[in-house]
Amino acid sequence: MPLDETRFIKIIQELIKFKSAVSRLPIKAESWEEIIWASLVFMYGQDKIEWDPQSHEKSIDLKVRIDGRTFRVSAKAGEIKNDILSISSYRLTTFNKLPDMLHFIKEQHKNFDFYLICARNVAGRYINYSVFKIEARRMNPPWFGKEKNWQKTKGGYELKVGFGFNAKIVFKMSNQLWYYLPLKYLTKKERIVKLSIPRKDLGGGLIEFLKGRF
């Protein structure tokens, strides 16, 4: 991809710090999309980036046009606990049977090129953020879409033990798909940002802003 990843990483880090300075709330889905949008617009210009926070286009959150090519991004916010990255994904209430759900998931992963995931981890006095850039195929490998690799449980369907990561389809959450990715499944190259922010500093920028005006 002709994305200037080195510059993108630096800008993303600065915007995560800025966003944390003006809010005590952690970075989640909508704010994460906005950070990606701002970074790419700054780098390539408004006319190169397509983002509609109200859009319901399946799987795709942002489109980036660089050098005559369009790259489609799925933005996700997640959480890391015990070295496991968890993220929520599709709601599958339209489908009654597991094969139909798995087929839908497979087809959706053809609609975009890669995930950009911002994952948070609260540890003591710090909130730690990691950003992962993961190709779509890594989240839907061939074994993921095979019905024999899933089992029905009391709460839904669950990927059997022994694969690269775990996943669940939870009935009581509108058949929502959840991913549970061990950090060891993800490569060093896929983890493009890692930074820590003191929790005492969250939202401090709001107070400083007011001090200069009142």
mmCIF file with all atom_site columns, N, CA, C and O in Angstrom, residues 16 26-28 32 76-81 84-87 116-122 127-132 183 186 191 193-195:
data_model
loop_
_atom_site.group_PDB
_atom_site.id
_atom_site.type_symbol
_atom_site.label_atom_id
_atom_site.label_alt_id
_atom_site.label_comp_id
_atom_site.label_asym_id
_atom_site.label_entity_id
_atom_site.label_seq_id
_atom_site.pdbx_PDB_ins_code
_atom_site.Cartn_x
_atom_site.Cartn_y
_atom_site.Cartn_z
_atom_site.occupancy
_atom_site.B_iso_or_equiv
_atom_site.pdbx_formal_charge
_atom_site.auth_seq_id
_atom_site.auth_comp_id
_atom_site.auth_asym_id
_atom_site.auth_atom_id
_atom_site.pdbx_PDB_model_num
ATOM 1   N N  . ILE A 1 16  ? -4.032  10.492  19.359 1.00 0.00 ? 16  ILE A N  1
ATOM 2   C CA . ILE A 1 16  ? -4.474  9.720   20.524 1.00 0.00 ? 16  ILE A CA 1
ATOM 3   C C  . ILE A 1 16  ? -4.147  10.490  21.806 1.00 0.00 ? 16  ILE A C  1
ATOM 4   O O  . ILE A 1 16  ? -4.969  10.576  22.730 1.00 0.00 ? 16  ILE A O  1
ATOM 5   N N  . PRO A 1 26  ? -12.475 6.887   27.420 1.00 0.00 ? 26  PRO A N  1
ATOM 6   C CA . PRO A 1 26  ? -11.524 6.167   26.564 1.00 0.00 ? 26  PRO A CA 1
ATOM 7   C C  . PRO A 1 26  ? -11.894 6.274   25.092 1.00 0.00 ? 26  PRO A C  1
ATOM 8   O O  . PRO A 1 26  ? -13.045 6.558   24.746 1.00 0.00 ? 26  PRO A O  1
ATOM 9   N N  . ILE A 1 27  ? -10.931 6.072   24.245 1.00 0.00 ? 27  ILE A N  1
ATOM 10  C CA . ILE A 1 27  ? -11.166 6.114   22.802 1.00 0.00 ? 27  ILE A CA 1
ATOM 11  C C  . ILE A 1 27  ? -11.928 4.850   22.401 1.00 0.00 ? 27  ILE A C  1
ATOM 12  O O  . ILE A 1 27  ? -11.462 3.736   22.614 1.00 0.00 ? 27  ILE A O  1
ATOM 13  N N  . LYS A 1 28  ? -13.114 5.057   21.830 1.00 0.00 ? 28  LYS A N  1
ATOM 14  C CA . LYS A 1 28  ? -13.936 3.937   21.378 1.00 0.00 ? 28  LYS A CA 1
ATOM 15  C C  . LYS A 1 28  ? -14.272 4.118   19.905 1.00 0.00 ? 28  LYS A C  1
ATOM 16  O O  . LYS A 1 28  ? -13.656 4.931   19.215 1.00 0.00 ? 28  LYS A O  1
ATOM 17  N N  . TRP A 1 32  ? -12.481 6.781   17.442 1.00 0.00 ? 32  TRP A N  1
ATOM 18  C CA . TRP A 1 32  ? -11.370 6.168   16.732 1.00 0.00 ? 32  TRP A CA 1
ATOM 19  C C  . TRP A 1 32  ? -11.492 6.402   15.229 1.00 0.00 ? 32  TRP A C  1
ATOM 20  O O  . TRP A 1 32  ? -10.518 6.735   14.554 1.00 0.00 ? 32  TRP A O  1
ATOM 21  N N  . LYS A 1 76  ? -11.998 -0.502  14.091 1.00 0.00 ? 76  LYS A N  1
ATOM 22  C CA . LYS A 1 76  ? -12.548 -1.164  15.266 1.00 0.00 ? 76  LYS A CA 1
ATOM 23  C C  . LYS A 1 76  ? -11.852 -0.664  16.526 1.00 0.00 ? 76  LYS A C  1
ATOM 24  O O  . LYS A 1 76  ? -10.651 -0.377  16.519 1.00 0.00 ? 76  LYS A O  1
ATOM 25  N N  . ALA A 1 77  ? -12.611 -0.557  17.598 1.00 0.00 ? 77  ALA A N  1
ATOM 26  C CA . ALA A 1 77  ? -12.037 -0.289  18.911 1.00 0.00 ? 77  ALA A CA 1
ATOM 27  C C  . ALA A 1 77  ? -12.179 -1.565  19.729 1.00 0.00 ? 77  ALA A C  1
ATOM 28  O O  . ALA A 1 77  ? -13.187 -2.266  19.634 1.00 0.00 ? 77  ALA A O  1
ATOM 29  N N  . GLY A 1 78  ? -11.174 -1.866  20.516 1.00 0.00 ? 78  GLY A N  1
ATOM 30  C CA . GLY A 1 78  ? -11.202 -3.096  21.291 1.00 0.00 ? 78  GLY A CA 1
ATOM 31  C C  . GLY A 1 78  ? -10.556 -2.917  22.641 1.00 0.00 ? 78  GLY A C  1
ATOM 32  O O  . GLY A 1 78  ? -10.225 -1.802  23.060 1.00 0.00 ? 78  GLY A O  1
ATOM 33  N N  . GLU A 1 79  ? -10.374 -4.032  23.322 1.00 0.00 ? 79  GLU A N  1
ATOM 34  C CA . GLU A 1 79  ? -9.804  -4.006  24.668 1.00 0.00 ? 79  GLU A CA 1
ATOM 35  C C  . GLU A 1 79  ? -8.840  -5.178  24.814 1.00 0.00 ? 79  GLU A C  1
ATOM 36  O O  . GLU A 1 79  ? -9.072  -6.263  24.268 1.00 0.00 ? 79  GLU A O  1
ATOM 37  N N  . ILE A 1 80  ? -7.759  -4.944  25.541 1.00 0.00 ? 80  ILE A N  1
ATOM 38  C CA . ILE A 1 80  ? -6.783  -6.000  25.801 1.00 0.00 ? 80  ILE A CA 1
ATOM 39  C C  . ILE A 1 80  ? -6.805  -6.350  27.280 1.00 0.00 ? 80  ILE A C  1
ATOM 40  O O  . ILE A 1 80  ? -6.634  -5.487  28.141 1.00 0.00 ? 80  ILE A O  1
ATOM 41  N N  . LYS A 1 81  ? -7.040  -7.629  27.562 1.00 0.00 ? 81  LYS A N  1
ATOM 42  C CA . LYS A 1 81  ? -6.966  -8.144  28.926 1.00 0.00 ? 81  LYS A CA 1
ATOM 43  C C  . LYS A 1 81  ? -6.282  -9.499  28.893 1.00 0.00 ? 81  LYS A C  1
ATOM 44  O O  . LYS A 1 81  ? -6.621  -10.350 28.060 1.00 0.00 ? 81  LYS A O  1
ATOM 45  N N  . ILE A 1 84  ? -5.093  -10.835 25.606 1.00 0.00 ? 84  ILE A N  1
ATOM 46  C CA . ILE A 1 84  ? -6.112  -11.183 24.623 1.00 0.00 ? 84  ILE A CA 1
ATOM 47  C C  . ILE A 1 84  ? -6.773  -9.898  24.126 1.00 0.00 ? 84  ILE A C  1
ATOM 48  O O  . ILE A 1 84  ? -7.262  -9.095  24.924 1.00 0.00 ? 84  ILE A O  1
ATOM 49  N N  . LEU A 1 85  ? -6.783  -9.703  22.813 1.00 0.00 ? 85  LEU A N  1
ATOM 50  C CA . LEU A 1 85  ? -7.462  -8.569  22.204 1.00 0.00 ? 85  LEU A CA 1
ATOM 51  C C  . LEU A 1 85  ? -8.882  -8.991  21.838 1.00 0.00 ? 85  LEU A C  1
ATOM 52  O O  . LEU A 1 85  ? -9.077  -9.911  21.041 1.00 0.00 ? 85  LEU A O  1
ATOM 53  N N  . SER A 1 86  ? -9.870  -8.316  22.421 1.00 0.00 ? 86  SER A N  1
ATOM 54  C CA . SER A 1 86  ? -11.268 -8.641  22.112 1.00 0.00 ? 86  SER A CA 1
ATOM 55  C C  . SER A 1 86  ? -11.895 -7.485  21.346 1.00 0.00 ? 86  SER A C  1
ATOM 56  O O  . SER A 1 86  ? -11.725 -6.316  21.703 1.00 0.00 ? 86  SER A O  1
ATOM 57  N N  . ILE A 1 87  ? -12.613 -7.819  20.282 1.00 0.00 ? 87  ILE A N  1
ATOM 58  C CA . ILE A 1 87  ? -13.339 -6.820  19.504 1.00 0.00 ? 87  ILE A CA 1
ATOM 59  C C  . ILE A 1 87  ? -14.691 -7.399  19.081 1.00 0.00 ? 87  ILE A C  1
ATOM 60  O O  . ILE A 1 87  ? -14.816 -8.596  18.822 1.00 0.00 ? 87  ILE A O  1
ATOM 61  N N  . LEU A 1 116 ? -8.090  -1.388  11.008 1.00 0.00 ? 116 LEU A N  1
ATOM 62  C CA . LEU A 1 116 ? -7.298  -0.554  11.906 1.00 0.00 ? 116 LEU A CA 1
ATOM 63  C C  . LEU A 1 116 ? -7.991  -0.626  13.260 1.00 0.00 ? 116 LEU A C  1
ATOM 64  O O  . LEU A 1 116 ? -9.130  -0.185  13.407 1.00 0.00 ? 116 LEU A O  1
ATOM 65  N N  . ILE A 1 117 ? -7.331  -1.231  14.215 1.00 0.00 ? 117 ILE A N  1
ATOM 66  C CA . ILE A 1 117 ? -7.922  -1.494  15.525 1.00 0.00 ? 117 ILE A CA 1
ATOM 67  C C  . ILE A 1 117 ? -7.182  -0.700  16.584 1.00 0.00 ? 117 ILE A C  1
ATOM 68  O O  . ILE A 1 117 ? -5.961  -0.779  16.690 1.00 0.00 ? 117 ILE A O  1
ATOM 69  N N  . CYS A 1 118 ? -7.928  0.066   17.363 1.00 0.00 ? 118 CYS A N  1
ATOM 70  C CA . CYS A 1 118 ? -7.364  0.760   18.518 1.00 0.00 ? 118 CYS A CA 1
ATOM 71  C C  . CYS A 1 118 ? -7.822  0.011   19.768 1.00 0.00 ? 118 CYS A C  1
ATOM 72  O O  . CYS A 1 118 ? -9.019  -0.028  20.068 1.00 0.00 ? 118 CYS A O  1
ATOM 73  N N  . ALA A 1 119 ? -6.882  -0.573  20.478 1.00 0.00 ? 119 ALA A N  1
ATOM 74  C CA . ALA A 1 119 ? -7.213  -1.374  21.653 1.00 0.00 ? 119 ALA A CA 1
ATOM 75  C C  . ALA A 1 119 ? -6.664  -0.703  22.910 1.00 0.00 ? 119 ALA A C  1
ATOM 76  O O  . ALA A 1 119 ? -5.528  -0.249  22.927 1.00 0.00 ? 119 ALA A O  1
ATOM 77  N N  . ARG A 1 120 ? -7.477  -0.672  23.930 1.00 0.00 ? 120 ARG A N  1
ATOM 78  C CA . ARG A 1 120 ? -7.064  -0.045  25.184 1.00 0.00 ? 120 ARG A CA 1
ATOM 79  C C  . ARG A 1 120 ? -6.859  -1.103  26.267 1.00 0.00 ? 120 ARG A C  1
ATOM 80  O O  . ARG A 1 120 ? -7.463  -2.174  26.241 1.00 0.00 ? 120 ARG A O  1
ATOM 81  N N  . ASN A 1 121 ? -6.025  -0.757  27.220 1.00 0.00 ? 121 ASN A N  1
ATOM 82  C CA . ASN A 1 121 ? -5.785  -1.608  28.382 1.00 0.00 ? 121 ASN A CA 1
ATOM 83  C C  . ASN A 1 121 ? -5.516  -0.689  29.568 1.00 0.00 ? 121 ASN A C  1
ATOM 84  O O  . ASN A 1 121 ? -4.590  0.119   29.525 1.00 0.00 ? 121 ASN A O  1
ATOM 85  N N  . VAL A 1 122 ? -6.367  -0.788  30.583 1.00 0.00 ? 122 VAL A N  1
ATOM 86  C CA . VAL A 1 122 ? -6.176  0.034   31.780 1.00 0.00 ? 122 VAL A CA 1
ATOM 87  C C  . VAL A 1 122 ? -5.342  -0.757  32.774 1.00 0.00 ? 122 VAL A C  1
ATOM 88  O O  . VAL A 1 122 ? -5.717  -1.859  33.175 1.00 0.00 ? 122 VAL A O  1
ATOM 89  N N  . ILE A 1 127 ? -3.496  4.307   31.107 1.00 0.00 ? 127 ILE A N  1
ATOM 90  C CA . ILE A 1 127 ? -4.303  3.667   30.077 1.00 0.00 ? 127 ILE A CA 1
ATOM 91  C C  . ILE A 1 127 ? -3.385  3.484   28.876 1.00 0.00 ? 127 ILE A C  1
ATOM 92  O O  . ILE A 1 127 ? -2.754  4.428   28.409 1.00 0.00 ? 127 ILE A O  1
ATOM 93  N N  . ASN A 1 128 ? -3.252  2.260   28.462 1.00 0.00 ? 128 ASN A N  1
ATOM 94  C CA . ASN A 1 128 ? -2.334  1.912   27.378 1.00 0.00 ? 128 ASN A CA 1
ATOM 95  C C  . ASN A 1 128 ? -3.130  1.688   26.093 1.00 0.00 ? 128 ASN A C  1
ATOM 96  O O  . ASN A 1 128 ? -4.161  1.013   26.096 1.00 0.00 ? 128 ASN A O  1
ATOM 97  N N  . TYR A 1 129 ? -2.629  2.251   25.001 1.00 0.00 ? 129 TYR A N  1
ATOM 98  C CA . TYR A 1 129 ? -3.272  2.079   23.700 1.00 0.00 ? 129 TYR A CA 1
ATOM 99  C C  . TYR A 1 129 ? -2.325  1.365   22.737 1.00 0.00 ? 129 TYR A C  1
ATOM 100 O O  . TYR A 1 129 ? -1.131  1.673   22.670 1.00 0.00 ? 129 TYR A O  1
ATOM 101 N N  . SER A 1 130 ? -2.886  0.420   21.997 1.00 0.00 ? 130 SER A N  1
ATOM 102 C CA . SER A 1 130 ? -2.167  -0.248  20.917 1.00 0.00 ? 130 SER A CA 1
ATOM 103 C C  . SER A 1 130 ? -3.012  -0.129  19.654 1.00 0.00 ? 130 SER A C  1
ATOM 104 O O  . SER A 1 130 ? -4.236  -0.273  19.711 1.00 0.00 ? 130 SER A O  1
ATOM 105 N N  . VAL A 1 131 ? -2.360  0.149   18.546 1.00 0.00 ? 131 VAL A N  1
ATOM 106 C CA . VAL A 1 131 ? -3.047  0.201   17.259 1.00 0.00 ? 131 VAL A CA 1
ATOM 107 C C  . VAL A 1 131 ? -2.529  -0.937  16.390 1.00 0.00 ? 131 VAL A C  1
ATOM 108 O O  . VAL A 1 131 ? -1.306  -1.109  16.257 1.00 0.00 ? 131 VAL A O  1
ATOM 109 N N  . PHE A 1 132 ? -3.448  -1.704  15.830 1.00 0.00 ? 132 PHE A N  1
ATOM 110 C CA . PHE A 1 132 ? -3.094  -2.841  14.982 1.00 0.00 ? 132 PHE A CA 1
ATOM 111 C C  . PHE A 1 132 ? -3.611  -2.601  13.565 1.00 0.00 ? 132 PHE A C  1
ATOM 112 O O  . PHE A 1 132 ? -4.746  -2.150  13.376 1.00 0.00 ? 132 PHE A O  1
ATOM 113 N N  . LEU A 1 183 ? -2.407  -12.017 21.691 1.00 0.00 ? 183 LEU A N  1
ATOM 114 C CA . LEU A 1 183 ? -1.417  -11.107 21.125 1.00 0.00 ? 183 LEU A CA 1
ATOM 115 C C  . LEU A 1 183 ? -0.317  -11.870 20.387 1.00 0.00 ? 183 LEU A C  1
ATOM 116 O O  . LEU A 1 183 ? 0.272   -11.344 19.444 1.00 0.00 ? 183 LEU A O  1
ATOM 117 N N  . LEU A 1 186 ? -0.779  -12.130 16.666 1.00 0.00 ? 186 LEU A N  1
ATOM 118 C CA . LEU A 1 186 ? -0.497  -10.930 15.892 1.00 0.00 ? 186 LEU A CA 1
ATOM 119 C C  . LEU A 1 186 ? 1.004   -10.699 15.799 1.00 0.00 ? 186 LEU A C  1
ATOM 120 O O  . LEU A 1 186 ? 1.739   -10.881 16.768 1.00 0.00 ? 186 LEU A O  1
ATOM 121 N N  . ARG A 1 191 ? 1.317   -4.655  14.867 1.00 0.00 ? 191 ARG A N  1
ATOM 122 C CA . ARG A 1 191 ? 1.125   -3.710  15.982 1.00 0.00 ? 191 ARG A CA 1
ATOM 123 C C  . ARG A 1 191 ? 1.931   -2.461  15.666 1.00 0.00 ? 191 ARG A C  1
ATOM 124 O O  . ARG A 1 191 ? 3.137   -2.391  15.889 1.00 0.00 ? 191 ARG A O  1
ATOM 125 N N  . VAL A 1 193 ? 1.360   0.841   16.687 1.00 0.00 ? 193 VAL A N  1
ATOM 126 C CA . VAL A 1 193 ? 1.460   1.889   17.699 1.00 0.00 ? 193 VAL A CA 1
ATOM 127 C C  . VAL A 1 193 ? 1.293   1.264   19.077 1.00 0.00 ? 193 VAL A C  1
ATOM 128 O O  . VAL A 1 193 ? 0.462   0.375   19.269 1.00 0.00 ? 193 VAL A O  1
ATOM 129 N N  . LYS A 1 194 ? 2.088   1.740   20.028 1.00 0.00 ? 194 LYS A N  1
ATOM 130 C CA . LYS A 1 194 ? 1.940   1.338   21.425 1.00 0.00 ? 194 LYS A CA 1
ATOM 131 C C  . LYS A 1 194 ? 2.355   2.525   22.290 1.00 0.00 ? 194 LYS A C  1
ATOM 132 O O  . LYS A 1 194 ? 3.485   2.997   22.193 1.00 0.00 ? 194 LYS A O  1
ATOM 133 N N  . LEU A 1 195 ? 1.434   3.033   23.114 1.00 0.00 ? 195 LEU A N  1
ATOM 134 C CA . LEU A 1 195 ? 1.766   4.157   23.978 1.00 0.00 ? 195 LEU A CA 1
ATOM 135 C C  . LEU A 1 195 ? 0.944   4.122   25.250 1.00 0.00 ? 195 LEU A C  1
ATOM 136 O O  . LEU A 1 195 ? -0.118  3.494   25.301 1.00 0.00 ? 195 LEU A O  1
#
